[in-house]
Amino acid sequence: MSLPILSQALAVSRLSLAGTLERPGPSLVIVLGIACVVAVLLSVLSVASGLSRAYVSGADPRNAIVLAAESVDEGGSSIARDTCEALLAAPGISRDDEGRAIVDCELLLALPPAKGFAEGTLFLRGVGAEASSVRPQFKIVDGRNFQTGMREIIVGVGAASVFGLKVGDAVILPDGAWQIVGAFSSGGGTLETELVSDAATVMASSRSDHFNSAIVRLEAPAAFVGFEDWIAANPSLPVFTRRQEDYYRNSAAPFMGFFTSLAYFVGAVLAIGAFFGSLNVMLGTVRARTREIVTLRVLGFHPLPIGLSVLIEAMVLSLIGAFIGSGCAWLLFSGKQSLMVHTVFRLSVTPYYFLVGIGWALAISLAGALPPALRAVGMPITKGMRES
Amino acid sequence: MKYFPLVWSSLARRPAEAIFIWLSVTAGFTLFASMIGLNVTYERAIANARTDRLWVNTRFFSVLNGLPIALREQLGMFPGVSSVGTFASVCGHHVDEHHFACVFCVDNGMREAWPFPVNSLQWGRLTAVLDGVLVSRKAAQKWDLREGDVFTVIVGAGVRADGLNGWPFKVLAIVPDDPEWPNGYILGNLAYFQNNRPLEGQGIVGGFRLGLSDPAHASQIASGIDQFFANSGTPTLSISARADAENSARSSVDLALLTALIAGAGLFLVLFLTANGISRSVAERIPEFGVLQAIGFTNSRLVAMVFAEAAIPCLLGAVLGTSIAAALTSIPAKMLPAAFGVPEGTVSLSVLAMSLGAALVLASVSSAIPLMKVSRRHPAELLTPE
């Protein structure tokens, strides 16, 4: 027998893979064990991915957000009217056709639980005249936009679908019922989870005289540094600014961190279980193939291809498991709309996560099949013949 | 019990495989117990939340609005309301912006309306020392605080009348934790908060907590209060502590669903591993079962033996897995900011009992098919070499 090692490995692997059909139980253990690990891993990662996408897709590199000094987030920030007006004089701000600086001062109002959204918090965002200028992707998809000074609201497509709100419905505010006159999309992002109306009218209704934030449209992303320096050089302005992208990324970071850590923790525990399962199955497989292995050795096959065939068998089975697990995660979760952390988003099983799942599957199977493969390589022919 | 050596010998026949199955099962039950433990924590928080207490908050919440303190007297006159406590929270960050912190400032009425586990001496010091705080053990551990330390909360602009950002509090005592506050609490003096607010904010508080004389009418009292203030300048939103706990459990993430899915995946993995192990073990010992039947072993005894063979690794795995989960309980809470509100899992005896129950069910299911193969065949058939 003078076949090269690789040809021998392929020949023996074909033999061992054909044998998996005769051992459906053990083969299924590896396939389903790995499928379980990959499905859970990708499902939890899809939450992290979807949340991240929802936050970041709402950001624009030309936008900066201004918040009250020392505030943690937009919800806890309070900016006075005069501070907001002072921002109009800052350098680097883009101007509209009429030469006005594009700065939109906005406020948030949390609405009480009501029929349809008792289990989530629905926010009403009061926006100014420049709201659509700072959000170029904003468009009305149903009905019409609100009119300033009127008790009119438009609803984000995410909020509409999750909370069951539609054009014509009424929302109760402190001064009575406001009508939903339109629905909007903004190219994803957290804004689609909110209701939007005229800031001045919302302030009058809620007897508020402060904004939560100011969204500033910069001439170019590079203008941010000058804008930030201008704010820092004005101690009378009790505010700070962040690039909108950075603000959203930082806001999502704790939740991203949690779900990513949870996914890898849960995946690791399940992987330990699958590892011992694979080890057990492959040890049993090598034992069941003892006669076949010693026969091949007697015929002149090198021990290395026999060991490789054990690894290949485990890897093929785990790849099948990885595809089943990824498929389950994709079918069950990818694209599914969810409400979490006051944000409507779509779970997302990305191609990158598919690769992560396959990587995990191969790693588990290699670790689990290595000891049995070494056992097959080191099996003395005479002992093997006696055992078989 | 007298057949235990037979069961043991079947397990010890291939010790490596038996240990690997046990370790796999342990991993599955570590996950199962961790997830069930987290659910138990939420269920306990809901069960502990009392129905004879009401939260009264502003109906439309934004950063600077709240309720006028004058509502305290009106709320106290409502039929069924036995006591009224007033609160306001000083929230910001401590040391750096990544460490969110809140001090829950209360008035003296809170002692009766919604008591904290502090003794009268500690409560007396809180009311006597304006800038004093009582810190629960968990909060003290988190912020590394001891009696006499100063805990400074950095707040946003416009929160203090003097324009400063730092709000210093003196730690008066470390007090016991309260199940309502799974991550601990810091209790401050409402008067200190009120006196240092800007003029326009003085007299505005976060809300009220009411003690009720009749918990059976909590929802009627809550809706009565909300209706009474509906047309006022400060409409209220009243909710019982129980309903609030139920809402909180679902507010950020539906962890109940998430944990159930993960726990299910863990059990699914265990099921296949044990079923395969038992199936192979039984298949390799068919003649042995034939001999046992031939010498008078009844079907039920064989069933019991095979079941025990499956149950032993499952039960041992459930015990070890639950113990490991108990050691890992604090990890999810440490991974998240406090605002997320995920508490430590409760891996209690009830979780262990659930794990053991699940182990027995898994052992039954995984041994069912191999048992059917054996028990349906005649001893002569079992003894005939295939």
mmCIF file of N, CA and C in Angstrom, chain A residues 25-26 29 32-33 36 40 44 69-72 75-78 108-113 118-119 172-174 207-208 210 212 238 242 254-255 258-259 261-262 265-266 269-270 272-274 276-277 279-281 283-285 287 333 339-342, chain B residues 14 16-17 20-21 23-24 27-28 30-31 34-35 59-65 92-93 97 100 154-157 165 232-233 235 237 247 250-255 258 261-262 265-266 268-269 272-273 276 280 284 328 331-332 335-337 340 342:
data_model
loop_
_atom_site.group_PDB
_atom_site.id
_atom_site.type_symbol
_atom_site.label_atom_id
_atom_site.label_comp_id
_atom_site.label_asym_id
_atom_site.label_seq_id
_atom_site.Cartn_x
_atom_site.Cartn_y
_atom_site.Cartn_z
ATOM 1 N N GLY A 25 -27.830 7.110 16.045
ATOM 2 C CA GLY A 25 -27.969 7.673 17.399
ATOM 3 C C GLY A 25 -26.783 8.546 17.786
ATOM 4 N N PRO A 26 -25.565 7.949 17.816
ATOM 5 C CA PRO A 26 -24.397 8.752 18.192
ATOM 6 C C PRO A 26 -24.176 9.943 17.263
ATOM 7 N N VAL A 29 -26.361 12.714 18.184
ATOM 8 C CA VAL A 29 -25.971 13.401 19.418
ATOM 9 C C VAL A 29 -25.027 14.564 19.085
ATOM 10 N N LEU A 32 -27.094 17.266 16.914
ATOM 11 C CA LEU A 32 -28.071 18.058 17.677
ATOM 12 C C LEU A 32 -27.407 18.836 18.812
ATOM 13 N N GLY A 33 -26.363 18.255 19.400
ATOM 14 C CA GLY A 33 -25.636 18.967 20.456
ATOM 15 C C GLY A 33 -25.046 20.254 19.924
ATOM 16 N N CYS A 36 -27.702 22.780 19.002
ATOM 17 C CA CYS A 36 -28.201 23.443 20.212
ATOM 18 C C CYS A 36 -27.299 24.620 20.597
ATOM 19 N N VAL A 40 -28.521 28.623 20.197
ATOM 20 C CA VAL A 40 -28.631 29.515 21.360
ATOM 21 C C VAL A 40 -27.655 30.683 21.227
ATOM 22 N N VAL A 44 -29.052 34.676 20.905
ATOM 23 C CA VAL A 44 -28.777 35.765 21.857
ATOM 24 C C VAL A 44 -27.931 36.849 21.187
ATOM 25 N N ALA A 69 -24.787 69.623 31.072
ATOM 26 C CA ALA A 69 -23.545 69.175 31.700
ATOM 27 C C ALA A 69 -23.848 68.173 32.811
ATOM 28 N N GLU A 70 -23.029 67.146 32.900
ATOM 29 C CA GLU A 70 -23.115 66.095 33.926
ATOM 30 C C GLU A 70 -24.326 65.187 33.768
ATOM 31 N N SER A 71 -25.142 65.399 32.754
ATOM 32 C CA SER A 71 -26.270 64.477 32.595
ATOM 33 C C SER A 71 -25.757 63.180 31.983
ATOM 34 N N VAL A 72 -26.457 62.089 32.331
ATOM 35 C CA VAL A 72 -26.012 60.773 31.881
ATOM 36 C C VAL A 72 -26.555 60.464 30.479
ATOM 37 N N GLY A 75 -32.638 61.510 28.511
ATOM 38 C CA GLY A 75 -33.781 61.511 29.425
ATOM 39 C C GLY A 75 -33.519 62.319 30.686
ATOM 40 N N GLY A 76 -32.285 62.346 31.138
ATOM 41 C CA GLY A 76 -31.954 63.042 32.379
ATOM 42 C C GLY A 76 -31.351 64.412 32.136
ATOM 43 N N SER A 77 -31.431 64.902 30.915
ATOM 44 C CA SER A 77 -30.810 66.186 30.571
ATOM 45 C C SER A 77 -31.866 67.288 30.517
ATOM 46 N N SER A 78 -31.482 68.473 30.921
ATOM 47 C CA SER A 78 -32.412 69.597 30.903
ATOM 48 C C SER A 78 -31.674 70.846 30.393
ATOM 49 N N LEU A 108 -38.477 65.378 25.634
ATOM 50 C CA LEU A 108 -39.083 64.055 25.731
ATOM 51 C C LEU A 108 -40.108 64.043 26.850
ATOM 52 N N LEU A 109 -41.225 63.394 26.591
ATOM 53 C CA LEU A 109 -42.263 63.245 27.607
ATOM 54 C C LEU A 109 -42.664 61.770 27.628
ATOM 55 N N ALA A 110 -42.550 61.142 28.810
ATOM 56 C CA ALA A 110 -42.947 59.723 28.917
ATOM 57 C C ALA A 110 -44.446 59.660 29.142
ATOM 58 N N LEU A 111 -45.120 58.885 28.320
ATOM 59 C CA LEU A 111 -46.567 58.778 28.455
ATOM 60 C C LEU A 111 -46.915 57.628 29.403
ATOM 61 N N PRO A 112 -48.008 57.754 30.125
ATOM 62 C CA PRO A 112 -48.373 56.687 31.072
ATOM 63 C C PRO A 112 -48.834 55.444 30.322
ATOM 64 N N PRO A 113 -48.775 54.283 31.007
ATOM 65 C CA PRO A 113 -49.258 53.055 30.358
ATOM 66 C C PRO A 113 -50.714 53.225 29.936
ATOM 67 N N ALA A 118 -49.269 48.942 27.558
ATOM 68 C CA ALA A 118 -49.159 48.856 29.011
ATOM 69 C C ALA A 118 -47.815 48.285 29.447
ATOM 70 N N GLU A 119 -47.164 47.496 28.576
ATOM 71 C CA GLU A 119 -45.932 46.817 28.994
ATOM 72 C C GLU A 119 -44.668 47.521 28.540
ATOM 73 N N ILE A 172 -53.762 60.452 24.965
ATOM 74 C CA ILE A 172 -54.122 61.421 26.005
ATOM 75 C C ILE A 172 -52.875 62.104 26.550
ATOM 76 N N LEU A 173 -52.866 63.427 26.486
ATOM 77 C CA LEU A 173 -51.794 64.249 27.065
ATOM 78 C C LEU A 173 -52.400 65.108 28.181
ATOM 79 N N PRO A 174 -51.565 65.835 28.934
ATOM 80 C CA PRO A 174 -52.109 66.566 30.082
ATOM 81 C C PRO A 174 -53.284 67.493 29.740
ATOM 82 N N ARG A 207 -46.568 71.837 30.527
ATOM 83 C CA ARG A 207 -46.123 72.947 31.398
ATOM 84 C C ARG A 207 -44.625 72.847 31.675
ATOM 85 N N SER A 208 -43.901 72.542 30.620
ATOM 86 C CA SER A 208 -42.450 72.418 30.751
ATOM 87 C C SER A 208 -41.794 73.595 30.039
ATOM 88 N N HIS A 210 -38.224 73.527 29.581
ATOM 89 C CA HIS A 210 -36.871 73.079 29.292
ATOM 90 C C HIS A 210 -36.889 72.035 28.173
ATOM 91 N N ASN A 212 -34.744 68.724 26.407
ATOM 92 C CA ASN A 212 -33.842 67.654 26.864
ATOM 93 C C ASN A 212 -32.518 67.696 26.117
ATOM 94 N N PRO A 238 -24.062 75.606 30.236
ATOM 95 C CA PRO A 238 -23.921 74.402 31.063
ATOM 96 C C PRO A 238 -24.272 73.134 30.280
ATOM 97 N N ARG A 242 -21.596 65.624 22.058
ATOM 98 C CA ARG A 242 -21.019 64.365 21.572
ATOM 99 C C ARG A 242 -21.404 64.221 20.110
ATOM 100 N N PRO A 254 -23.839 49.300 27.120
ATOM 101 C CA PRO A 254 -24.092 48.399 28.246
ATOM 102 C C PRO A 254 -24.975 47.211 27.860
ATOM 103 N N PHE A 255 -25.984 47.490 27.022
ATOM 104 C CA PHE A 255 -26.891 46.419 26.625
ATOM 105 C C PHE A 255 -26.221 45.458 25.644
ATOM 106 N N PHE A 258 -24.008 43.338 27.657
ATOM 107 C CA PHE A 258 -24.747 42.318 28.399
ATOM 108 C C PHE A 258 -25.117 41.148 27.494
ATOM 109 N N PHE A 259 -25.734 41.468 26.348
ATOM 110 C CA PHE A 259 -26.207 40.373 25.493
ATOM 111 C C PHE A 259 -25.044 39.596 24.864
ATOM 112 N N SER A 261 -22.062 39.190 26.250
ATOM 113 C CA SER A 261 -21.501 38.372 27.328
ATOM 114 C C SER A 261 -22.424 37.201 27.639
ATOM 115 N N LEU A 262 -23.741 37.497 27.680
ATOM 116 C CA LEU A 262 -24.702 36.426 27.974
ATOM 117 C C LEU A 262 -24.597 35.332 26.914
ATOM 118 N N PHE A 265 -21.400 33.410 27.420
ATOM 119 C CA PHE A 265 -21.452 32.617 28.661
ATOM 120 C C PHE A 265 -22.326 31.378 28.464
ATOM 121 N N VAL A 266 -23.526 31.618 27.954
ATOM 122 C CA VAL A 266 -24.456 30.502 27.733
ATOM 123 C C VAL A 266 -23.877 29.541 26.695
ATOM 124 N N VAL A 269 -21.112 27.402 28.282
ATOM 125 C CA VAL A 269 -21.606 26.313 29.155
ATOM 126 C C VAL A 269 -22.165 25.175 28.298
ATOM 127 N N LEU A 270 -22.962 25.556 27.296
ATOM 128 C CA LEU A 270 -23.511 24.512 26.413
ATOM 129 C C LEU A 270 -22.391 23.812 25.643
ATOM 130 N N ILE A 272 -19.401 23.236 26.642
ATOM 131 C CA ILE A 272 -18.738 22.253 27.522
ATOM 132 C C ILE A 272 -19.533 20.946 27.488
ATOM 133 N N GLY A 273 -20.868 21.085 27.573
ATOM 134 C CA GLY A 273 -21.724 19.896 27.501
ATOM 135 C C GLY A 273 -21.555 19.179 26.171
ATOM 136 N N ALA A 274 -21.556 19.949 25.078
ATOM 137 C CA ALA A 274 -21.421 19.351 23.744
ATOM 138 C C ALA A 274 -20.046 18.735 23.556
ATOM 139 N N PHE A 276 -18.108 17.277 25.897
ATOM 140 C CA PHE A 276 -18.061 15.961 26.525
ATOM 141 C C PHE A 276 -18.928 14.964 25.761
ATOM 142 N N GLY A 277 -20.042 15.473 25.203
ATOM 143 C CA GLY A 277 -20.894 14.607 24.396
ATOM 144 C C GLY A 277 -20.153 14.110 23.165
ATOM 145 N N LEU A 279 -16.922 13.955 22.738
ATOM 146 C CA LEU A 279 -15.829 13.089 23.194
ATOM 147 C C LEU A 279 -16.340 11.670 23.429
ATOM 148 N N ASN A 280 -17.471 11.615 24.112
ATOM 149 C CA ASN A 280 -18.073 10.329 24.434
ATOM 150 C C ASN A 280 -18.449 9.558 23.168
ATOM 151 N N VAL A 281 -19.112 10.300 22.273
ATOM 152 C CA VAL A 281 -19.579 9.653 21.042
ATOM 153 C C VAL A 281 -18.402 9.175 20.196
ATOM 154 N N LEU A 283 -15.360 8.486 21.142
ATOM 155 C CA LEU A 283 -14.674 7.347 21.780
ATOM 156 C C LEU A 283 -15.422 6.055 21.471
ATOM 157 N N GLY A 284 -16.767 6.142 21.565
ATOM 158 C CA GLY A 284 -17.603 4.979 21.247
ATOM 159 C C GLY A 284 -17.456 4.582 19.788
ATOM 160 N N THR A 285 -17.341 5.583 18.924
ATOM 161 C CA THR A 285 -17.215 5.314 17.485
ATOM 162 C C THR A 285 -15.894 4.597 17.195
ATOM 163 N N ARG A 287 -14.211 2.832 19.265
ATOM 164 C CA ARG A 287 -14.307 1.470 19.814
ATOM 165 C C ARG A 287 -15.095 0.574 18.853
ATOM 166 N N PHE A 333 -35.657 33.767 14.578
ATOM 167 C CA PHE A 333 -35.415 35.095 15.151
ATOM 168 C C PHE A 333 -35.071 36.187 14.146
ATOM 169 N N LEU A 339 -39.323 44.519 21.205
ATOM 170 C CA LEU A 339 -39.263 45.767 21.990
ATOM 171 C C LEU A 339 -38.409 45.506 23.213
ATOM 172 N N MET A 340 -37.324 46.223 23.330
ATOM 173 C CA MET A 340 -36.422 46.040 24.452
ATOM 174 C C MET A 340 -35.734 47.363 24.737
ATOM 175 N N VAL A 341 -35.508 47.636 25.999
ATOM 176 C CA VAL A 341 -34.827 48.874 26.393
ATOM 177 C C VAL A 341 -35.512 50.079 25.717
ATOM 178 N N HIS A 342 -36.839 50.070 25.697
ATOM 179 C CA HIS A 342 -37.653 51.141 25.119
ATOM 180 C C HIS A 342 -37.345 51.351 23.628
ATOM 181 N N ARG B 14 -17.963 1.162 31.719
ATOM 182 C CA ARG B 14 -17.131 2.098 30.944
ATOM 183 C C ARG B 14 -17.049 3.398 31.739
ATOM 184 N N ALA B 16 -15.015 5.944 31.868
ATOM 185 C CA ALA B 16 -14.746 7.211 31.183
ATOM 186 C C ALA B 16 -16.027 7.762 30.563
ATOM 187 N N GLU B 17 -16.772 6.883 29.894
ATOM 188 C CA GLU B 17 -18.004 7.339 29.247
ATOM 189 C C GLU B 17 -19.017 7.825 30.270
ATOM 190 N N PHE B 20 -18.003 11.210 31.360
ATOM 191 C CA PHE B 20 -18.258 12.228 30.330
ATOM 192 C C PHE B 20 -19.743 12.582 30.261
ATOM 193 N N ILE B 21 -20.599 11.550 30.353
ATOM 194 C CA ILE B 21 -22.048 11.827 30.333
ATOM 195 C C ILE B 21 -22.411 12.697 31.536
ATOM 196 N N LEU B 23 -20.537 14.762 33.175
ATOM 197 C CA LEU B 23 -20.053 16.142 33.016
ATOM 198 C C LEU B 23 -20.920 16.925 32.018
ATOM 199 N N SER B 24 -21.359 16.246 30.949
ATOM 200 C CA SER B 24 -22.243 16.908 29.980
ATOM 201 C C SER B 24 -23.545 17.307 30.655
ATOM 202 N N ALA B 27 -23.132 20.307 32.827
ATOM 203 C CA ALA B 27 -23.123 21.577 32.077
ATOM 204 C C ALA B 27 -24.553 21.993 31.745
ATOM 205 N N GLY B 28 -25.354 21.030 31.294
ATOM 206 C CA GLY B 28 -26.749 21.336 30.947
ATOM 207 C C GLY B 28 -27.512 21.868 32.151
ATOM 208 N N THR B 30 -26.218 23.255 34.844
ATOM 209 C CA THR B 30 -25.683 24.550 35.288
ATOM 210 C C THR B 30 -26.470 25.666 34.612
ATOM 211 N N LEU B 31 -26.683 25.479 33.322
ATOM 212 C CA LEU B 31 -27.434 26.484 32.561
ATOM 213 C C LEU B 31 -28.895 26.520 33.011
ATOM 214 N N SER B 34 -29.179 28.156 36.437
ATOM 215 C CA SER B 34 -28.880 29.598 36.381
ATOM 216 C C SER B 34 -30.095 30.360 35.873
ATOM 217 N N MET B 35 -30.693 29.840 34.830
ATOM 218 C CA MET B 35 -31.816 30.550 34.216
ATOM 219 C C MET B 35 -33.067 30.478 35.088
ATOM 220 N N ARG B 59 -48.179 61.746 36.127
ATOM 221 C CA ARG B 59 -48.713 60.937 35.029
ATOM 222 C C ARG B 59 -47.877 61.098 33.744
ATOM 223 N N PHE B 60 -47.349 62.270 33.542
ATOM 224 C CA PHE B 60 -46.553 62.534 32.332
ATOM 225 C C PHE B 60 -45.151 62.903 32.777
ATOM 226 N N PHE B 61 -44.263 61.965 32.638
ATOM 227 C CA PHE B 61 -42.940 62.172 33.223
ATOM 228 C C PHE B 61 -41.982 62.824 32.235
ATOM 229 N N SER B 62 -41.366 63.904 32.661
ATOM 230 C CA SER B 62 -40.201 64.433 31.947
ATOM 231 C C SER B 62 -39.196 64.848 33.005
ATOM 232 N N VAL B 63 -38.030 65.272 32.563
ATOM 233 C CA VAL B 63 -36.904 65.357 33.497
ATOM 234 C C VAL B 63 -37.141 66.293 34.678
ATOM 235 N N LEU B 64 -37.841 67.394 34.472
ATOM 236 C CA LEU B 64 -37.960 68.353 35.573
ATOM 237 C C LEU B 64 -39.318 68.346 36.267
ATOM 238 N N ASN B 65 -40.268 67.592 35.762
ATOM 239 C CA ASN B 65 -41.567 67.675 36.426
ATOM 240 C C ASN B 65 -41.705 66.609 37.509
ATOM 241 N N GLY B 92 -27.462 60.775 39.563
ATOM 242 C CA GLY B 92 -26.347 61.294 38.769
ATOM 243 C C GLY B 92 -25.291 60.207 38.687
ATOM 244 N N HIS B 93 -24.036 60.602 38.731
ATOM 245 C CA HIS B 93 -23.011 59.573 38.743
ATOM 246 C C HIS B 93 -22.040 59.794 39.891
ATOM 247 N N GLU B 97 -18.622 59.089 34.909
ATOM 248 C CA GLU B 97 -19.940 59.044 34.288
ATOM 249 C C GLU B 97 -20.451 57.636 33.999
ATOM 250 N N PHE B 100 -23.536 55.108 37.502
ATOM 251 C CA PHE B 100 -24.814 55.764 37.797
ATOM 252 C C PHE B 100 -25.202 55.507 39.253
ATOM 253 N N ILE B 154 -22.660 63.294 41.496
ATOM 254 C CA ILE B 154 -22.493 64.405 40.549
ATOM 255 C C ILE B 154 -23.777 64.514 39.734
ATOM 256 N N VAL B 155 -24.420 65.677 39.821
ATOM 257 C CA VAL B 155 -25.727 65.834 39.165
ATOM 258 C C VAL B 155 -25.626 66.840 38.008
ATOM 259 N N GLY B 156 -26.682 66.875 37.204
ATOM 260 C CA GLY B 156 -26.704 67.769 36.050
ATOM 261 C C GLY B 156 -26.865 69.229 36.449
ATOM 262 N N ALA B 157 -26.691 70.082 35.453
ATOM 263 C CA ALA B 157 -26.807 71.519 35.709
ATOM 264 C C ALA B 157 -28.233 71.862 36.124
ATOM 265 N N ASN B 165 -22.202 71.078 41.043
ATOM 266 C CA ASN B 165 -22.599 69.785 40.466
ATOM 267 C C ASN B 165 -22.537 68.646 41.473
ATOM 268 N N SER B 232 -56.417 68.327 37.267
ATOM 269 C CA SER B 232 -55.572 69.301 37.961
ATOM 270 C C SER B 232 -54.351 69.623 37.096
ATOM 271 N N GLY B 233 -53.546 70.523 37.593
ATOM 272 C CA GLY B 233 -52.317 70.849 36.858
ATOM 273 C C GLY B 233 -51.276 69.762 36.966
ATOM 274 N N PRO B 235 -51.670 65.891 36.995
ATOM 275 C CA PRO B 235 -52.340 64.590 37.016
ATOM 276 C C PRO B 235 -51.405 63.495 37.531
ATOM 277 N N LEU B 237 -50.344 59.287 38.437
ATOM 278 C CA LEU B 237 -50.388 57.902 37.957
ATOM 279 C C LEU B 237 -50.147 57.022 39.181
ATOM 280 N N ASN B 247 -44.652 44.941 36.308
ATOM 281 C CA ASN B 247 -44.227 45.736 35.143
ATOM 282 C C ASN B 247 -42.715 45.803 35.043
ATOM 283 N N ARG B 250 -40.780 43.122 33.322
ATOM 284 C CA ARG B 250 -40.858 43.040 31.862
ATOM 285 C C ARG B 250 -40.401 44.317 31.184
ATOM 286 N N SER B 251 -39.928 45.296 31.984
ATOM 287 C CA SER B 251 -39.746 46.624 31.417
ATOM 288 C C SER B 251 -38.618 46.722 30.406
ATOM 289 N N SER B 252 -37.452 46.148 30.711
ATOM 290 C CA SER B 252 -36.318 46.308 29.800
ATOM 291 C C SER B 252 -36.214 45.146 28.836
ATOM 292 N N VAL B 253 -36.219 43.951 29.398
ATOM 293 C CA VAL B 253 -36.015 42.759 28.595
ATOM 294 C C VAL B 253 -36.965 41.696 29.132
ATOM 295 N N ASP B 254 -37.611 40.948 28.241
ATOM 296 C CA ASP B 254 -38.455 39.859 28.723
ATOM 297 C C ASP B 254 -37.546 38.701 29.100
ATOM 298 N N LEU B 255 -36.948 38.839 30.306
ATOM 299 C CA LEU B 255 -35.969 37.832 30.718
ATOM 300 C C LEU B 255 -36.622 36.480 30.973
ATOM 301 N N LEU B 258 -36.567 34.779 27.658
ATOM 302 C CA LEU B 258 -35.183 34.514 27.256
ATOM 303 C C LEU B 258 -34.593 33.362 28.071
ATOM 304 N N LEU B 261 -36.061 29.946 27.217
ATOM 305 C CA LEU B 261 -35.520 29.385 25.975
ATOM 306 C C LEU B 261 -34.141 28.765 26.210
ATOM 307 N N ILE B 262 -33.303 29.489 26.967
ATOM 308 C CA ILE B 262 -31.946 28.997 27.200
ATOM 309 C C ILE B 262 -31.976 27.746 28.082
ATOM 310 N N ALA B 265 -32.928 24.852 26.030
ATOM 311 C CA ALA B 265 -31.828 24.364 25.184
ATOM 312 C C ALA B 265 -30.891 23.473 25.998
ATOM 313 N N GLY B 266 -30.635 23.883 27.253
ATOM 314 C CA GLY B 266 -29.769 23.088 28.123
ATOM 315 C C GLY B 266 -30.347 21.707 28.351
ATOM 316 N N PHE B 268 -32.535 20.125 26.483
ATOM 317 C CA PHE B 268 -32.585 19.416 25.199
ATOM 318 C C PHE B 268 -31.251 18.707 24.947
ATOM 319 N N LEU B 269 -30.186 19.425 25.239
ATOM 320 C CA LEU B 269 -28.840 18.862 25.057
ATOM 321 C C LEU B 269 -28.651 17.642 25.968
ATOM 322 N N PHE B 272 -30.544 14.400 24.799
ATOM 323 C CA PHE B 272 -29.926 13.611 23.737
ATOM 324 C C PHE B 272 -28.701 12.855 24.216
ATOM 325 N N LEU B 273 -27.928 13.502 25.075
ATOM 326 C CA LEU B 273 -26.710 12.850 25.560
ATOM 327 C C LEU B 273 -27.035 11.624 26.401
ATOM 328 N N ASN B 276 -28.702 8.795 24.354
ATOM 329 C CA ASN B 276 -27.733 8.052 23.547
ATOM 330 C C ASN B 276 -26.900 7.124 24.422
ATOM 331 N N ARG B 280 -27.062 3.046 24.094
ATOM 332 C CA ARG B 280 -25.887 2.250 23.743
ATOM 333 C C ARG B 280 -25.582 1.219 24.825
ATOM 334 N N GLU B 284 -25.658 -2.871 24.228
ATOM 335 C CA GLU B 284 -24.469 -3.713 24.424
ATOM 336 C C GLU B 284 -24.712 -4.830 25.439
ATOM 337 N N LEU B 328 -22.384 30.984 40.565
ATOM 338 C CA LEU B 328 -22.288 31.972 39.468
ATOM 339 C C LEU B 328 -23.391 33.022 39.512
ATOM 340 N N ILE B 331 -23.020 36.883 38.616
ATOM 341 C CA ILE B 331 -22.407 37.323 37.348
ATOM 342 C C ILE B 331 -23.342 38.193 36.494
ATOM 343 N N PRO B 332 -24.619 37.792 36.240
ATOM 344 C CA PRO B 332 -25.451 38.641 35.379
ATOM 345 C C PRO B 332 -25.610 40.047 35.939
ATOM 346 N N MET B 335 -22.670 42.177 35.222
ATOM 347 C CA MET B 335 -22.437 42.488 33.816
ATOM 348 C C MET B 335 -23.233 43.694 33.346
ATOM 349 N N LEU B 336 -24.230 44.102 34.133
ATOM 350 C CA LEU B 336 -25.151 45.148 33.683
ATOM 351 C C LEU B 336 -25.087 46.381 34.552
ATOM 352 N N PRO B 337 -25.402 47.555 33.978
ATOM 353 C CA PRO B 337 -25.527 48.730 34.840
ATOM 354 C C PRO B 337 -26.738 48.574 35.762
ATOM 355 N N PHE B 340 -30.361 48.762 34.679
ATOM 356 C CA PHE B 340 -30.973 47.648 33.956
ATOM 357 C C PHE B 340 -31.854 46.829 34.898
ATOM 358 N N VAL B 342 -31.268 44.038 36.670
ATOM 359 C CA VAL B 342 -31.213 42.579 36.745
ATOM 360 C C VAL B 342 -30.601 42.175 38.085
#
